[in-house]
Coordinates of C-alpha atoms (C1' of nucleotides) in Angstrom, one line a residue:
Chain A
M80 CA 20.1 -17.8 -22.3
N81 CA 18.1 -14.7 -21.6
L82 CA 19.0 -13.0 -24.9
Y83 CA 17.0 -9.8 -24.3
K84 CA 18.6 -9.1 -21.0
Y85 CA 22.1 -10.0 -22.3
V86 CA 21.7 -7.5 -25.2
S87 CA 20.1 -4.9 -23.1
D88 CA 22.7 -5.0 -20.4
A89 CA 25.6 -4.9 -23.0
I90 CA 24.1 -1.9 -24.7
N91 CA 23.5 0.0 -21.5
E92 CA 27.0 -0.7 -20.3
K93 CA 28.5 0.5 -23.6
L94 CA 26.4 3.7 -23.8
G95 CA 26.7 4.5 -20.1
F96 CA 22.9 5.0 -19.7
A97 CA 19.8 2.9 -19.7
A98 CA 18.5 2.7 -23.2
N99 CA 15.1 1.3 -23.9
L100 CA 15.4 -2.0 -25.9
E101 CA 12.5 -3.2 -27.9
I102 CA 11.7 -6.1 -30.1
P103 CA 10.2 -4.5 -33.3
R104 CA 6.7 -5.5 -34.2
N105 CA 7.8 -5.7 -37.7
R106 CA 10.7 -8.2 -37.6
E107 CA 12.0 -6.9 -40.9
F108 CA 13.5 -4.1 -39.0
G109 CA 15.8 -6.4 -37.1
D110 CA 16.0 -8.5 -33.9
F111 CA 16.1 -5.6 -31.5
S112 CA 15.6 -1.9 -31.7
T113 CA 16.3 1.0 -29.4
N114 CA 14.9 4.4 -29.3
A115 CA 17.7 5.7 -27.1
A116 CA 18.5 8.5 -29.6
M117 CA 15.0 9.8 -29.7
V118 CA 14.8 9.9 -25.9
G119 CA 18.2 11.4 -25.6
A120 CA 17.5 14.0 -28.2
K121 CA 14.7 15.5 -26.2
L122 CA 17.0 16.0 -23.2
A123 CA 20.0 17.2 -25.2
H124 CA 18.0 19.4 -27.7
K125 CA 19.6 17.6 -30.6
N126 CA 18.3 16.1 -33.8
P127 CA 17.5 12.4 -33.0
R128 CA 19.0 11.1 -36.2
E129 CA 22.2 13.0 -35.5
L130 CA 22.4 11.6 -32.0
A131 CA 21.7 8.1 -33.4
G132 CA 24.7 8.6 -35.7
E133 CA 26.9 9.2 -32.6
I134 CA 25.6 6.2 -30.8
L135 CA 25.6 3.8 -33.7
P136 CA 29.4 3.0 -33.9
K137 CA 29.4 2.0 -30.3
I138 CA 26.7 -0.5 -30.8
Q139 CA 28.4 -1.8 -33.9
E140 CA 31.4 -2.6 -31.8
L141 CA 29.5 -5.1 -29.7
D142 CA 30.5 -8.7 -30.4
F143 CA 27.0 -10.1 -30.9
V144 CA 26.0 -7.4 -33.4
D145 CA 25.8 -8.5 -37.0
A146 CA 24.5 -5.2 -38.3
A147 CA 23.1 -2.0 -36.8
T148 CA 21.4 0.7 -38.8
I149 CA 19.5 3.9 -38.2
A150 CA 15.9 4.0 -39.4
G151 CA 12.8 6.2 -39.4
P152 CA 12.8 9.1 -36.9
G153 CA 15.9 7.7 -35.1
F154 CA 15.5 4.1 -34.2
I155 CA 18.6 2.0 -34.1
N156 CA 17.9 -1.5 -35.4
I157 CA 20.1 -4.4 -34.5
K158 CA 20.6 -7.7 -36.1
I159 CA 22.2 -10.5 -34.0
R160 CA 25.0 -12.7 -35.5
D161 CA 24.0 -16.2 -36.4
D162 CA 27.0 -17.8 -34.7
F163 CA 26.1 -16.0 -31.5
I164 CA 22.6 -17.4 -31.6
L165 CA 23.9 -20.9 -32.4
K166 CA 26.4 -20.8 -29.5
N167 CA 23.9 -19.6 -26.9
A168 CA 20.6 -21.2 -27.7
T169 CA 19.4 -23.4 -24.9
A170 CA 16.1 -24.5 -23.4
P171 CA 15.0 -22.6 -20.2
A172 CA 15.3 -24.0 -16.7
P173 CA 13.5 -23.0 -13.5
Y174 CA 15.1 -20.1 -11.6
K175 CA 17.2 -20.5 -8.5
N176 CA 16.0 -17.5 -6.5
E177 CA 18.5 -16.4 -3.9
T178 CA 15.9 -14.4 -2.0
P179 CA 12.7 -16.4 -2.5
L180 CA 9.5 -15.0 -1.2
V181 CA 6.9 -17.0 0.8
I182 CA 3.6 -16.3 -1.0
D183 CA 0.2 -17.4 0.3
M184 CA -2.1 -17.8 -2.7
D185 CA -5.8 -17.7 -2.2
Y186 CA -7.8 -19.1 -5.2
G187 CA -10.4 -21.7 -5.9
A188 CA -12.5 -20.9 -2.9
Y189 CA -15.0 -23.7 -3.6
N190 CA -18.2 -24.1 -1.7
V191 CA -18.9 -27.2 0.3
A192 CA -22.0 -29.1 -1.0
K193 CA -22.1 -27.2 -4.2
S194 CA -20.7 -28.5 -7.4
L195 CA -17.9 -26.6 -9.2
H196 CA -19.4 -24.5 -11.9
I197 CA -18.2 -22.2 -14.6
G198 CA -17.6 -19.5 -12.1
H199 CA -14.8 -21.6 -10.7
L200 CA -13.1 -22.1 -14.0
R201 CA -10.9 -19.0 -14.1
T202 CA -9.9 -19.0 -10.5
S203 CA -8.8 -22.6 -10.7
I204 CA -7.0 -22.5 -14.1
V205 CA -5.5 -19.0 -13.8
G206 CA -4.7 -19.5 -10.1
D207 CA -2.9 -22.8 -10.8
T208 CA -0.9 -21.2 -13.6
L209 CA 0.1 -18.2 -11.5
N210 CA 1.1 -20.6 -8.8
R211 CA 3.3 -22.5 -11.2
I212 CA 4.8 -19.3 -12.6
F213 CA 5.7 -18.1 -9.1
R214 CA 7.3 -21.5 -8.3
F215 CA 9.2 -21.4 -11.6
M216 CA 10.6 -18.0 -10.6
G217 CA 12.0 -19.6 -7.4
H218 CA 9.5 -18.5 -4.9
K219 CA 7.8 -20.7 -2.2
T220 CA 4.0 -20.6 -2.6
I221 CA 1.4 -21.9 -0.2
S222 CA -1.9 -22.4 -2.0
Y223 CA -5.2 -22.1 -0.1
N224 CA -8.6 -23.3 -1.1
H225 CA -10.4 -20.9 1.1
M226 CA -13.7 -22.9 1.1
G227 CA -17.2 -21.7 1.8
D228 CA -17.6 -24.3 4.5
W229 CA -19.0 -22.6 7.6
G230 CA -21.6 -20.0 6.7
R231 CA -25.3 -19.9 6.0
S232 CA -25.0 -22.2 3.1
M233 CA -24.1 -25.0 5.6
G234 CA -27.2 -24.1 7.5
M235 CA -29.2 -24.4 4.3
V236 CA -27.9 -27.9 3.5
I237 CA -28.5 -29.1 7.1
A238 CA -32.0 -27.6 7.2
W239 CA -32.8 -29.3 3.9
I240 CA -31.6 -32.7 5.1
K241 CA -33.7 -32.2 8.3
R242 CA -36.7 -31.5 6.1
I243 CA -36.4 -34.7 4.0
H244 CA -35.1 -36.9 6.9
P245 CA -36.7 -35.5 10.0
D246 CA -36.4 -38.9 11.7
W247 CA -32.6 -39.1 11.4
P248 CA -30.7 -39.2 14.7
F249 CA -28.8 -35.9 14.1
F250 CA -32.0 -34.0 14.7
Q251 CA -33.1 -35.9 17.9
N252 CA -32.6 -34.5 21.4
N253 CA -31.0 -37.8 22.5
F254 CA -28.4 -37.8 19.7
D255 CA -25.4 -40.0 20.5
A256 CA -22.3 -39.2 18.6
N257 CA -20.8 -42.6 19.3
M258 CA -23.5 -44.6 17.5
D259 CA -23.0 -46.2 14.1
L260 CA -23.8 -43.5 11.6
S261 CA -22.4 -45.2 8.5
K262 CA -25.8 -45.7 6.9
Y263 CA -26.4 -42.0 6.8
T264 CA -24.6 -40.9 3.7
F265 CA -25.1 -39.3 0.3
S266 CA -23.8 -39.6 -3.2
P267 CA -21.9 -36.5 -4.4
S268 CA -24.5 -35.7 -7.0
E269 CA -27.4 -36.1 -4.5
L270 CA -25.5 -33.8 -2.0
N271 CA -25.1 -31.1 -4.7
T272 CA -28.9 -30.9 -5.2
F273 CA -29.6 -29.9 -1.5
Y274 CA -28.3 -26.3 -1.5
P275 CA -30.1 -25.2 -4.7
Q276 CA -33.4 -26.6 -3.4
A277 CA -33.0 -25.1 0.0
S278 CA -32.0 -21.8 -1.3
A279 CA -35.1 -21.7 -3.6
L280 CA -37.4 -22.6 -0.7
A281 CA -35.8 -20.1 1.7
K282 CA -36.6 -17.3 -0.7
Q283 CA -40.3 -17.9 -0.5
D284 CA -40.7 -19.5 2.9
E285 CA -39.8 -17.2 5.8
K286 CA -40.1 -20.0 8.4
F287 CA -37.7 -22.2 6.6
M288 CA -35.2 -19.2 6.4
D289 CA -35.6 -18.8 10.2
D290 CA -34.7 -22.4 10.6
V291 CA -31.7 -22.0 8.4
H292 CA -30.4 -19.1 10.6
T293 CA -31.0 -21.0 13.8
I294 CA -29.3 -24.1 12.5
T295 CA -26.4 -22.1 11.2
A296 CA -25.9 -20.5 14.6
E297 CA -26.2 -23.8 16.4
L298 CA -23.8 -25.5 14.1
Q299 CA -21.2 -22.8 14.7
R300 CA -21.8 -23.1 18.5
G301 CA -21.1 -26.8 18.4
H302 CA -24.5 -28.6 18.2
P303 CA -23.4 -32.3 18.3
G304 CA -26.0 -33.6 15.8
Y305 CA -25.4 -30.9 13.2
N306 CA -21.7 -31.2 13.5
A307 CA -21.8 -35.0 13.1
L308 CA -23.9 -34.5 10.0
Y309 CA -21.5 -31.9 8.7
N310 CA -18.6 -34.3 9.3
I311 CA -20.4 -36.8 7.1
F312 CA -21.1 -34.6 4.0
M313 CA -18.0 -32.4 4.3
P314 CA -15.5 -35.2 3.2
I315 CA -17.9 -36.3 0.4
S316 CA -17.9 -32.8 -0.9
L317 CA -14.1 -32.4 -0.6
K318 CA -13.5 -35.5 -2.5
S319 CA -15.8 -34.3 -5.3
M320 CA -13.8 -31.0 -5.5
H321 CA -10.6 -33.0 -5.6
D322 CA -11.9 -35.2 -8.4
T323 CA -12.8 -32.2 -10.5
I324 CA -9.5 -30.3 -10.0
H325 CA -7.7 -33.6 -10.7
K326 CA -9.5 -33.9 -14.0
L327 CA -8.3 -30.3 -14.8
N328 CA -4.8 -31.1 -13.8
I329 CA -4.7 -28.4 -11.2
L330 CA -2.0 -28.8 -8.6
P331 CA -3.5 -30.1 -5.3
F332 CA -4.0 -27.3 -2.8
D333 CA -1.5 -27.1 0.0
N334 CA -4.4 -26.3 2.3
D335 CA -8.1 -27.0 2.0
L336 CA -8.8 -24.5 4.8
G337 CA -11.6 -22.1 4.6
E338 CA -14.0 -20.2 6.7
K339 CA -14.4 -22.8 9.4
N340 CA -10.7 -22.8 10.1
A341 CA -10.6 -19.0 10.0
A342 CA -13.5 -18.8 12.5
L343 CA -11.3 -20.4 15.1
Y344 CA -9.5 -17.1 15.3
E345 CA -12.5 -14.9 16.0
A346 CA -11.6 -14.2 19.6
P347 CA -8.0 -12.9 19.1
V348 CA -9.1 -10.9 16.0
E349 CA -12.0 -9.3 17.9
K350 CA -9.6 -8.5 20.8
L351 CA -7.3 -6.8 18.3
L352 CA -10.1 -4.7 16.9
R353 CA -11.4 -3.7 20.4
E354 CA -7.9 -2.8 21.5
K355 CA -7.7 -0.4 18.5
N356 CA -11.2 0.9 19.2
L357 CA -12.3 -0.1 15.8
L358 CA -15.5 -1.9 16.5
V359 CA -18.6 0.4 16.4
E360 CA -22.2 -0.5 17.1
S361 CA -24.6 0.3 14.3
D362 CA -28.2 -0.9 13.8
G363 CA -27.5 -3.9 16.1
A364 CA -24.4 -4.9 14.2
E365 CA -20.8 -4.3 14.9
I366 CA -18.9 -2.7 12.1
V367 CA -15.5 -1.2 11.3
V368 CA -15.4 2.1 9.6
V369 CA -12.9 2.1 6.8
K370 CA -13.9 5.3 4.9
R371 CA -11.3 8.0 4.6
D372 CA -11.9 11.8 4.2
T373 CA -10.1 11.6 0.8
D374 CA -12.4 9.0 -0.6
T375 CA -14.5 10.0 -3.6
A376 CA -15.9 6.5 -4.2
P377 CA -18.5 4.9 -2.0
M378 CA -16.8 3.1 0.9
P379 CA -19.3 1.3 3.2
P380 CA -18.2 0.0 6.6
V381 CA -17.1 -3.6 7.1
M382 CA -19.5 -5.9 9.0
F383 CA -17.7 -7.8 11.7
H384 CA -20.8 -9.1 13.5
N385 CA -24.2 -8.8 11.9
S386 CA -27.3 -8.0 13.9
R387 CA -27.7 -11.7 14.7
G388 CA -24.2 -11.8 16.1
A389 CA -22.9 -14.0 13.2
T390 CA -19.7 -13.2 11.4
T391 CA -19.8 -12.6 7.6
Y392 CA -17.1 -13.2 5.0
D393 CA -15.6 -9.9 5.6
A394 CA -14.8 -11.0 9.2
T395 CA -13.6 -14.5 8.3
D396 CA -11.2 -13.0 5.7
I397 CA -9.6 -10.9 8.4
M398 CA -9.3 -14.0 10.6
A399 CA -7.8 -15.9 7.7
I400 CA -5.0 -13.2 7.4
Y401 CA -4.5 -13.6 11.1
Y402 CA -4.2 -17.4 10.8
R403 CA -1.8 -17.2 7.8
K404 CA 0.4 -14.7 9.5
L405 CA 0.6 -17.0 12.5
T406 CA 1.3 -20.2 10.6
D407 CA 3.1 -19.2 7.3
N408 CA 4.2 -15.7 8.1
P409 CA 4.2 -15.0 4.3
N410 CA 5.9 -12.1 2.6
K411 CA 2.8 -11.7 0.4
I412 CA -0.8 -12.8 0.3
I413 CA -2.3 -12.9 -3.2
Y414 CA -6.0 -13.3 -3.8
L415 CA -7.5 -14.3 -7.1
T416 CA -11.2 -13.7 -7.3
D417 CA -13.9 -12.3 -9.6
S418 CA -13.1 -8.6 -10.1
R419 CA -16.6 -7.7 -8.8
Q420 CA -15.1 -8.4 -5.3
S421 CA -12.6 -5.5 -5.6
L422 CA -14.4 -3.4 -3.1
H423 CA -14.4 -6.2 -0.5
F424 CA -10.7 -6.5 -0.8
E425 CA -10.1 -2.8 -0.7
Q426 CA -12.0 -2.9 2.6
L427 CA -10.2 -5.9 3.9
F428 CA -6.8 -4.4 3.1
R429 CA -7.8 -1.2 4.9
I430 CA -8.6 -3.2 8.0
A431 CA -5.2 -4.9 7.8
E432 CA -3.7 -1.5 7.8
L433 CA -5.9 -0.1 10.6
T434 CA -5.1 -3.1 12.8
G435 CA -1.4 -3.3 11.8
L436 CA -2.1 -7.0 11.0
F437 CA -0.4 -7.0 7.6
D438 CA 1.6 -4.6 5.4
T439 CA -0.9 -3.4 2.8
K440 CA 1.7 -3.2 0.0
N441 CA 2.1 -7.0 0.3
L442 CA -1.6 -7.7 0.0
E443 CA -2.6 -8.1 -3.6
H444 CA -6.0 -8.8 -5.1
I445 CA -6.1 -9.9 -8.7
G446 CA -9.6 -9.6 -10.1
Y447 CA -10.5 -11.6 -13.2
G448 CA -13.3 -10.9 -15.6
T449 CA -16.6 -12.7 -16.1
I450 CA -17.0 -15.6 -18.5
N451 CA -20.0 -14.6 -20.7
G452 CA -22.2 -16.3 -23.1
A453 CA -22.8 -15.2 -26.7
D454 CA -25.4 -12.6 -25.4
G455 CA -22.7 -10.9 -23.3
K456 CA -24.3 -12.0 -20.0
P457 CA -22.7 -14.5 -17.6
F458 CA -22.6 -17.9 -19.2
K459 CA -25.6 -20.0 -18.4
T460 CA -27.0 -23.4 -19.5
R461 CA -30.1 -23.6 -21.5
S462 CA -32.1 -24.0 -18.3
G463 CA -30.7 -20.8 -17.0
N464 CA -28.3 -22.2 -14.4
A465 CA -24.5 -21.8 -14.0
A466 CA -23.1 -24.6 -16.0
D467 CA -21.4 -27.4 -14.0
L468 CA -17.7 -27.7 -14.6
D469 CA -18.1 -31.5 -15.0
D470 CA -20.7 -30.9 -17.7
I471 CA -18.5 -28.5 -19.6
I472 CA -15.6 -31.0 -19.4
Q473 CA -18.0 -33.6 -20.8
I474 CA -19.0 -31.5 -23.8
A475 CA -15.3 -30.9 -24.6
T476 CA -14.5 -34.6 -24.2
D477 CA -17.4 -35.6 -26.5
A478 CA -16.2 -33.1 -29.2
V479 CA -12.6 -34.5 -29.0
R480 CA -13.9 -38.1 -29.4
A481 CA -16.0 -37.1 -32.4
R482 CA -13.1 -35.3 -34.0
A483 CA -10.8 -38.3 -33.4
S484 CA -13.2 -40.7 -35.1
E485 CA -13.7 -38.2 -38.0
N486 CA -10.0 -38.4 -38.6
N487 CA -9.9 -42.2 -38.1
K488 CA -7.7 -41.9 -35.1
E489 CA -7.9 -44.4 -32.4
L490 CA -7.2 -42.7 -29.1
D491 CA -7.6 -44.1 -25.6
D492 CA -9.8 -42.3 -23.0
D493 CA -6.9 -40.8 -21.2
T494 CA -5.7 -39.1 -24.4
I495 CA -9.1 -37.8 -25.2
D496 CA -9.5 -36.3 -21.7
T497 CA -6.0 -34.8 -22.0
I498 CA -6.9 -33.1 -25.3
A499 CA -10.3 -31.9 -24.0
I500 CA -8.8 -30.4 -20.9
A501 CA -6.1 -28.7 -22.9
A502 CA -8.8 -27.1 -25.1
L503 CA -10.6 -25.7 -22.1
K504 CA -7.6 -24.5 -20.2
F505 CA -5.8 -22.9 -23.1
N506 CA -8.9 -21.1 -24.1
D507 CA -9.1 -19.6 -20.6
L508 CA -5.5 -18.8 -20.3
I509 CA -5.1 -17.1 -23.7
H510 CA -7.4 -14.3 -22.6
D511 CA -6.3 -11.3 -20.6
L512 CA -7.4 -12.4 -17.1
R513 CA -8.7 -9.0 -16.2
S514 CA -11.1 -8.8 -19.1
D515 CA -14.5 -10.5 -19.5
Y516 CA -14.5 -13.0 -22.4
I517 CA -17.2 -14.8 -24.3
F518 CA -17.3 -18.6 -23.9
D519 CA -18.5 -20.2 -27.1
P520 CA -18.7 -24.0 -26.8
D521 CA -18.5 -24.3 -30.6
S522 CA -15.3 -22.5 -31.0
V523 CA -13.7 -24.0 -27.8
T524 CA -14.4 -27.5 -29.4
S525 CA -13.2 -26.7 -32.9
F526 CA -9.6 -27.4 -32.1
E527 CA -8.3 -25.5 -35.2
G528 CA -5.7 -22.8 -35.0
K529 CA -5.1 -20.9 -31.8
T530 CA -6.2 -23.7 -29.4
G531 CA -4.9 -26.1 -26.8
P532 CA -5.0 -29.1 -29.1
Y533 CA -2.8 -27.2 -31.6
V534 CA -0.2 -26.8 -28.9
L535 CA -0.3 -30.4 -27.9
Y536 CA -0.2 -31.6 -31.5
T537 CA 2.9 -29.6 -32.1
A538 CA 4.6 -31.1 -29.0
V539 CA 3.5 -34.6 -30.1
R540 CA 5.1 -34.1 -33.5
L541 CA 8.4 -33.0 -32.1
N542 CA 8.4 -36.0 -29.7
S543 CA 7.7 -38.3 -32.6
V544 CA 10.7 -37.0 -34.5
L545 CA 13.0 -37.2 -31.5
K546 CA 11.8 -40.8 -30.8
R547 CA 12.7 -41.9 -34.4
A548 CA 16.1 -40.1 -34.4
T549 CA 19.3 -42.1 -34.4
N550 CA 21.7 -39.2 -34.6
T551 CA 22.8 -37.2 -31.6
P552 CA 21.3 -33.7 -31.4
K553 CA 24.2 -31.3 -31.7
L554 CA 24.4 -27.8 -32.9
N555 CA 26.9 -27.5 -35.8
N556 CA 27.9 -24.2 -37.1
H557 CA 25.9 -23.5 -40.2
I558 CA 24.0 -20.8 -42.0
L559 CA 20.6 -20.5 -40.4
L560 CA 17.6 -20.7 -42.6
P561 CA 15.0 -18.1 -41.7
D562 CA 12.6 -20.6 -40.1
E563 CA 15.4 -22.0 -38.0
R564 CA 16.6 -18.6 -37.0
N565 CA 13.1 -17.3 -36.0
L566 CA 12.5 -20.4 -33.9
L567 CA 15.8 -20.1 -32.1
M568 CA 15.2 -16.4 -31.4
T569 CA 11.8 -17.1 -29.9
I570 CA 13.3 -19.9 -27.7
M571 CA 15.8 -17.4 -26.5
D572 CA 13.0 -15.0 -25.7
F573 CA 11.4 -17.3 -23.1
D574 CA 13.1 -15.7 -20.1
R575 CA 11.9 -12.2 -21.0
T576 CA 8.4 -13.6 -21.5
I577 CA 8.1 -15.3 -18.1
Q578 CA 9.7 -12.4 -16.4
S579 CA 7.0 -10.2 -17.8
A580 CA 4.3 -12.7 -17.1
Y581 CA 5.4 -12.8 -13.5
E582 CA 5.7 -9.1 -13.0
N583 CA 2.3 -8.4 -14.7
R584 CA 0.5 -11.5 -13.3
A585 CA -0.4 -12.1 -16.9
T586 CA -1.0 -15.8 -17.7
D587 CA -2.0 -14.9 -21.2
M588 CA 1.6 -14.0 -22.0
I589 CA 2.6 -17.6 -21.4
A590 CA -0.3 -18.9 -23.5
N591 CA 0.5 -16.5 -26.3
Y592 CA 4.1 -17.3 -26.2
A593 CA 3.3 -21.0 -26.4
Y594 CA 1.1 -20.4 -29.4
N595 CA 3.7 -18.2 -31.1
L596 CA 6.4 -20.8 -30.4
C597 CA 4.2 -23.5 -32.0
Q598 CA 3.6 -21.5 -35.1
L599 CA 7.4 -21.2 -35.6
I600 CA 7.9 -24.8 -34.8
N601 CA 5.3 -25.9 -37.4
A602 CA 6.9 -23.6 -40.0
F603 CA 10.3 -25.0 -39.2
Y604 CA 8.9 -28.5 -39.4
H605 CA 7.5 -27.9 -42.9
S606 CA 10.4 -26.1 -44.4
C607 CA 13.3 -27.9 -42.7
P608 CA 13.2 -31.6 -43.1
I609 CA 15.0 -33.2 -40.2
L610 CA 15.4 -37.0 -40.6
R611 CA 15.0 -37.3 -44.4
D612 CA 17.6 -39.4 -46.2
D613 CA 18.9 -36.6 -48.4
I614 CA 19.8 -34.5 -45.4
D615 CA 23.5 -34.6 -44.5
D616 CA 24.5 -35.7 -41.0
D617 CA 25.7 -32.3 -39.8
T618 CA 22.3 -30.7 -40.7
K619 CA 20.5 -33.6 -39.2
Q620 CA 22.3 -33.1 -35.9
S621 CA 21.7 -29.4 -35.9
R622 CA 18.0 -29.7 -36.7
L623 CA 17.6 -32.4 -34.1
Y624 CA 19.2 -30.1 -31.6
I625 CA 16.8 -27.3 -32.6
T626 CA 13.9 -29.8 -32.4
K627 CA 15.0 -30.9 -28.9
I628 CA 15.4 -27.4 -27.4
A629 CA 12.1 -26.4 -29.1
R630 CA 10.4 -29.4 -27.5
D631 CA 11.9 -28.7 -24.1
T632 CA 10.9 -25.0 -24.2
L633 CA 7.4 -25.9 -25.3
V634 CA 7.1 -28.5 -22.6
T635 CA 8.2 -25.9 -20.0
T636 CA 5.4 -23.6 -21.2
T637 CA 2.8 -26.4 -21.2
D638 CA 3.9 -27.4 -17.7
L639 CA 3.3 -23.8 -16.6
M640 CA -0.2 -24.0 -18.0
G641 CA -0.8 -27.4 -16.4
L642 CA -1.3 -29.1 -19.8
K643 CA -0.3 -32.8 -20.3
I644 CA 1.2 -34.0 -23.6
P645 CA -0.2 -37.2 -24.9
D646 CA 2.0 -39.8 -26.6
K647 CA 0.0 -39.5 -29.8
M648 CA -3.0 -37.7 -31.2
Chain B
rG114 C1' -26.4 9.7 -7.7
rC115 C1' -21.1 8.2 -6.7
rG116 C1' -17.0 5.1 -8.3
rC117 C1' -14.3 1.4 -11.4
rC118 C1' -13.9 -1.1 -16.2
rC119 C1' -14.8 -1.6 -21.5
rA120 C1' -15.7 0.0 -27.0
rU121 C1' -10.2 -2.4 -32.5
rG122 C1' -12.0 -6.4 -39.7
rG123 C1' -18.4 -10.3 -40.3
rC124 C1' -17.3 -13.1 -35.2
rU125 C1' -13.7 -13.9 -31.0
rC126 C1' -9.3 -11.6 -29.3
rA127 C1' -3.9 -9.2 -29.7
rA128 C1' -0.8 -4.9 -30.0
rU129 C1' 6.2 -5.3 -26.3
rU130 C1' 2.4 -0.4 -21.3
rG131 C1' 3.9 6.2 -25.9
rG132 C1' 7.0 3.7 -31.2
rA133 C1' 7.9 2.5 -37.3
rU134 C1' 3.1 -0.2 -42.4
rA135 C1' -2.7 -1.9 -36.1
rG136 C1' -1.6 -8.1 -35.9
rA137 C1' -3.6 -13.4 -34.9
rG138 C1' -7.5 -17.2 -34.8
rC139 C1' -12.4 -18.4 -36.7
rA140 C1' -15.5 -17.8 -41.0
rA141 C1' -14.9 -17.1 -46.9
rC142 C1' -11.9 -18.1 -51.1
rA143 C1' -7.3 -20.4 -53.7
rG144 C1' -3.4 -23.8 -53.0
rA145 C1' 0.3 -27.7 -50.6
rU146 C1' 1.2 -34.5 -48.7
rU147 C1' 6.1 -40.3 -53.6
rU148 C1' 8.8 -36.7 -47.3
rC149 C1' 9.6 -37.0 -39.9
rU150 C1' 1.5 -37.1 -37.7
rA151 C1' -3.1 -32.6 -42.8
rA152 C1' -5.9 -31.4 -35.3
rU153 C1' -0.5 -29.1 -40.1
rC154 C1' 1.5 -25.5 -43.7
rU155 C1' 1.3 -21.4 -47.8
rG156 C1' -1.5 -17.4 -50.0
rU157 C1' -5.9 -13.8 -51.1
rG158 C1' -9.7 -10.4 -49.7
rG159 C1' -11.5 -7.8 -45.2
rG160 C1' -9.8 -1.4 -40.6
rU161 C1' -11.2 6.5 -40.6
rU162 C1' -9.3 1.6 -33.6
rG163 C1' -17.4 4.4 -30.9
rC164 C1' -17.6 10.3 -31.7
rA165 C1' -15.2 15.3 -31.1
rG166 C1' -11.1 18.0 -29.4
rG167 C1' -6.2 18.3 -26.9
rU168 C1' -0.9 16.9 -25.3
rU169 C1' 4.3 15.7 -28.8
rC170 C1' 9.1 14.0 -33.0
rG171 C1' 5.1 10.0 -32.7
rA172 C1' -1.5 8.3 -29.9
rG173 C1' -5.5 2.1 -30.4
rU174 C1' -2.5 3.4 -25.9
rC175 C1' -2.1 9.6 -22.1
rC176 C1' -5.8 14.2 -20.9
rU177 C1' -10.9 16.6 -21.5
rG178 C1' -15.9 16.2 -23.2
rC179 C1' -19.8 13.3 -25.4
rU180 C1' -22.4 8.4 -27.0
rG181 C1' -23.2 3.4 -25.9
rG182 C1' -22.4 -1.0 -22.7
rG183 C1' -20.7 -3.9 -18.1
rC184 C1' -19.9 -4.0 -12.9
rG185 C1' -19.8 -2.3 -7.7
rC186 C1' -21.9 0.7 -3.6
rG187 C1' -24.0 -2.7 5.3
rC188 C1' -26.1 -7.3 7.6
rC189 C1' -25.3 -13.2 0.6
rA190 C1' -20.3 -14.8 -0.7

RNA sequence: GCGCCCAUGGCUCAAUUGGAUAGAGCAACAGAUUUCUAAUCUGUGGGUUGCAGGUUCGAGUCCUGCUGGGCGCGCCA
């Protein structure tokens, strides 16, 4: 049950006004605490403690209250009856929402022909967990991998291939799309080298850059050879993305639809902008002015067509809204990107408002912080590049393998991968997503304390106990030991946590809850033997029941984080 | 220049959005296994929350001003 809500509602009803219910930081004060008397005292010009004295008897009458006392400047501290806890403790279940929202979620946003790197870690992991939270709350989400699959970077890749294979048929005037093209292919790793090389060359070779622009424009206009080539490397790249997110246990995207798909809606969006007289010519480009008189911050115009007539990502993002409205007609669109793109989304949302395309209050940008190295600058490899996600996963995997062999544990490869992924993901999720954090490979692979492996280990322990048990889990009425009581109270706090995580879009609340739950589970595990021979059957049954709902609650949180639990570790 | 964000033990991060004695992990030190997995548990030391004011019953949190850092500001995404 949602204990917090139950207690809060009961107190509010009893008092006849909305009191603020808190869980004291220092649990010695009780299970709950309200500052109703202090708030009320200000309005009524009364002494807070005196007012608390008037409120106190009413609270003491409530059937779940064991004791209620006045403390400090006027707090009323409440302790819940043990039998009430015993009667109502259950594991959480997904919500049945009677008015579910349709939510389009835009995260991931991988680039075709570029390997996933550390910059994609948070958008993937946090986006996936937010998606799972929304679904748990009973909403319908539609996830979009809004790929960079149609812009200048595609021109770069094709220009590079043209440079190294000028004799290939895609580049000949007599190109025949019906010929057998099966021998023109690339390995994923080979493909991923093209863009960086092309990009480096374009910076110093103006002629090559001109080629890139020409090829990009021709590709977008339907050049048969370039499009045939695109259709060869695009699936290779897509598969490579899928492999990586599969390793990370990220839910498959409902749509791998990016800029190319959005670009199909250029004409209707342009028409809409022209109808509203929003397109303005400026330096050969067509722009939309989004600045308001009240703005104090810089607010540059939005580029719809650049001076070469091409559309930029500002434009394709408008088209994507148009497309999603047409197909999903969502209640909300939520974007998860690096917080450095905040201005872009502010501009985008203003255009949605100016065109009447989408209600601005239902467009939401969640900006996450940068992952930095020990020097406080964005995390780089020793050679100065953004670290590949696959390489980071490999480092974690090697560390798990080393740790397992240190402890003389024989674990299969799947288990080792599972533990490594949990270490990476949990480390990401435990941080406030809006803040930067420092990624330290040594601490991520230490697996001690507040880590993913700790969480998995705790779940494995509980599963192991439940597997051995012959008694039926059943909660018998007994006096709760402190470690049993603390654990049950935290289990009953799950609903408040996920509600808060949902409202605040705060994935770290789930991770912190999971860690806190594990600490209490391990304390319970140590101080309360479950299956030992000298434990009587009633106690065994009770502790098995606690073990079971603790395991179920923990599994719910690990599911939300997309962590798998191994059979042993 | 304009705007946004940040500053908390040696290190990495919390703090129920204004609540009570600022908490965890790592690192250091001292302990725990005839017992369900020691990737565990128990304990010890470590703080003038960058600085100076202000608001009120009450401030790490809100306001003002400094100092120091990060980020953004038309044809990259």
